[in-house]
């Protein structure tokens, strides 16, 4: 299942429709106000608001946040789009996720969904009051158009919804999606995540007199239906969103107490260092810290000491996924798993954690870290049965050895691990010649470029480069601007990149975009590694078509284990909390949701506190 991160991150039902669609003499379909892939939704059909919001939160105020790099479009749908931060705020989907429940969503544009026992279709009942910002109602035609257009312009969306073979209007406010497979519990759920676009807007001419096209970049503020719309912007520098006062869904249970700030401003900075300095100077209101070093050493500034700035951590229960150095296996030098494994032996996480991260991180050992979906020990039971079905296509260690990252607790460990890396490279046909690692057959010198877009990654990558050079590898770091990085990433024009594969607690169709052979060939997909592995393809289907939670967990364990033993990435690290700082003029529900910090979505502006804090910001 795709995460809605904002643009992040959900859902199918605890109860099933009683009857197949289209069967004669059937009773009325069973409608579900919410969907969950794990148990039952927490809130009943007549709930008034989520328990993790303040339903009486005052409206008003503003917040300025930082964004790094630049933007060149307000159209986020093409894969190479360098779209403005926050653009997801202008769109609503058929359903909306709950920030305190795993893989659960509640009706938004649609008030309910129905589907047959075999999950061969899903019908959404649209709310008659749902409106775009120009006042026009949201219709089944808009929903159908949204699916077709997003599949046309975005390879990920095309892959995500590839099982949807028909979408049709089946009533004045009904739209039905028909699937080409049965038994995929996730399909009704992921249809609820579809952002809905106004057909009348995108099929008309733009302000320039030319036909609009969802495949093209544009700086014309688009029409949406969500809680915010674009108020103003300076191209490449900032964008301001204003709360839609007459937002059609503002009083719905799934929206009550959310989206409380009148204005949301995003200021762009060249890099995180400058963005942090701007925060300390009071130019921005909120900052998410991604640097362990900064968190440990850079918060002794006067405004924090004087109580105007709050520094805190927020514990989270959500899966951590895999952040990693990802190999582009489309390049021949990385096709041998022993080469990739050698790179992991050369990575000294323990020293980096001590010297650079102040001991704040834990090494990541799974593509589904911090969840029950992470594999461990040796396979058994249903997982073993699943793995046995692809036994001849996967590394034998899957069955005999628990997967573990190399560990460096002493200089002796470092030397031992580098010797093992040398042995693996030699076995793969690479030897030292004239002091450089050279392919025994072709004479090719092992050269590797790490492509990054943030200077902060240099201090992490450069020590790794030095370790690789001890193996004779000619490794370099290339730092490019965000636009160039997005272009090269989407075209797979790199050796190694820092890639993050975010996961939910109910993995499904998105695994195809991460790992499938088909996605490896599609530019703009999230298969950064270029995996083309029939066993992985089969395991992805096992995940997608799992008939129960137990089967899903077992299939995900199997997929995780095979991905790990193929050494497609060098795993990095994770923490199970957010590090945040903010000028103390905002309030948040206590307790808040367990799966997101959710600034500014659930926060509100405290007028009394702001009267004390903002003069200090302006100094």
Short mmCIF file of N, CA, C and O in Angstrom, two decimals, residues 21 31 112-116 121-125 170 174-177:
data_model
loop_
_atom_site.label_atom_id
_atom_site.label_comp_id
_atom_site.label_asym_id
_atom_site.label_seq_id
_atom_site.Cartn_x
_atom_site.Cartn_y
_atom_site.Cartn_z
N UNK A 21 -21.07 -8.18 -7.35
CA UNK A 21 -21.74 -7.18 -8.16
C UNK A 21 -22.31 -7.86 -9.41
O UNK A 21 -21.69 -8.71 -10.02
N UNK A 31 -22.27 -1.10 2.30
CA UNK A 31 -21.42 0.10 2.20
C UNK A 31 -20.56 0.23 3.44
O UNK A 31 -21.02 0.00 4.56
N UNK A 112 -18.68 6.46 1.16
CA UNK A 112 -18.70 5.02 1.41
C UNK A 112 -18.20 4.28 0.18
O UNK A 112 -18.18 4.81 -0.94
N UNK A 113 -17.83 3.01 0.41
CA UNK A 113 -17.34 2.14 -0.66
C UNK A 113 -17.95 0.76 -0.47
O UNK A 113 -18.17 0.32 0.67
N UNK A 114 -18.22 0.07 -1.56
CA UNK A 114 -18.68 -1.31 -1.49
C UNK A 114 -17.88 -2.16 -2.47
O UNK A 114 -17.33 -1.63 -3.45
N UNK A 115 -17.82 -3.47 -2.21
CA UNK A 115 -17.07 -4.38 -3.07
C UNK A 115 -17.56 -5.80 -2.81
O UNK A 115 -18.05 -6.12 -1.73
N UNK A 116 -17.41 -6.68 -3.79
CA UNK A 116 -17.85 -8.06 -3.62
C UNK A 116 -16.84 -8.88 -2.82
O UNK A 116 -15.72 -8.44 -2.57
N UNK A 121 -13.99 -5.80 -7.86
CA UNK A 121 -14.36 -4.43 -8.22
C UNK A 121 -14.56 -3.63 -6.94
O UNK A 121 -14.58 -4.19 -5.83
N UNK A 122 -14.71 -2.33 -7.09
CA UNK A 122 -15.04 -1.46 -5.95
C UNK A 122 -15.87 -0.30 -6.46
O UNK A 122 -15.55 0.30 -7.49
N UNK A 123 -16.93 0.01 -5.74
CA UNK A 123 -17.81 1.13 -6.09
C UNK A 123 -17.75 2.18 -5.00
O UNK A 123 -17.93 1.86 -3.82
N UNK A 124 -17.50 3.42 -5.40
CA UNK A 124 -17.43 4.54 -4.45
C UNK A 124 -18.66 5.43 -4.63
O UNK A 124 -19.03 5.77 -5.77
N UNK A 125 -19.25 5.80 -3.51
CA UNK A 125 -20.42 6.68 -3.51
C UNK A 125 -19.96 8.10 -3.15
O UNK A 125 -19.53 8.36 -2.02
N UNK A 170 -21.69 4.47 -12.61
CA UNK A 170 -22.74 3.47 -12.42
C UNK A 170 -23.94 4.05 -11.67
O UNK A 170 -24.78 3.32 -11.16
N UNK A 174 -22.14 7.57 -8.36
CA UNK A 174 -21.42 6.31 -8.17
C UNK A 174 -20.38 6.13 -9.27
O UNK A 174 -20.65 6.40 -10.44
N UNK A 175 -19.21 5.66 -8.87
CA UNK A 175 -18.18 5.29 -9.85
C UNK A 175 -17.66 3.92 -9.44
O UNK A 175 -17.38 3.66 -8.27
N UNK A 176 -17.54 3.02 -10.44
CA UNK A 176 -17.13 1.65 -10.19
C UNK A 176 -15.83 1.35 -10.92
O UNK A 176 -15.70 1.65 -12.12
N UNK A 177 -14.88 0.77 -10.19
CA UNK A 177 -13.63 0.31 -10.77
C UNK A 177 -13.66 -1.21 -10.86
O UNK A 177 -13.97 -1.89 -9.87
#
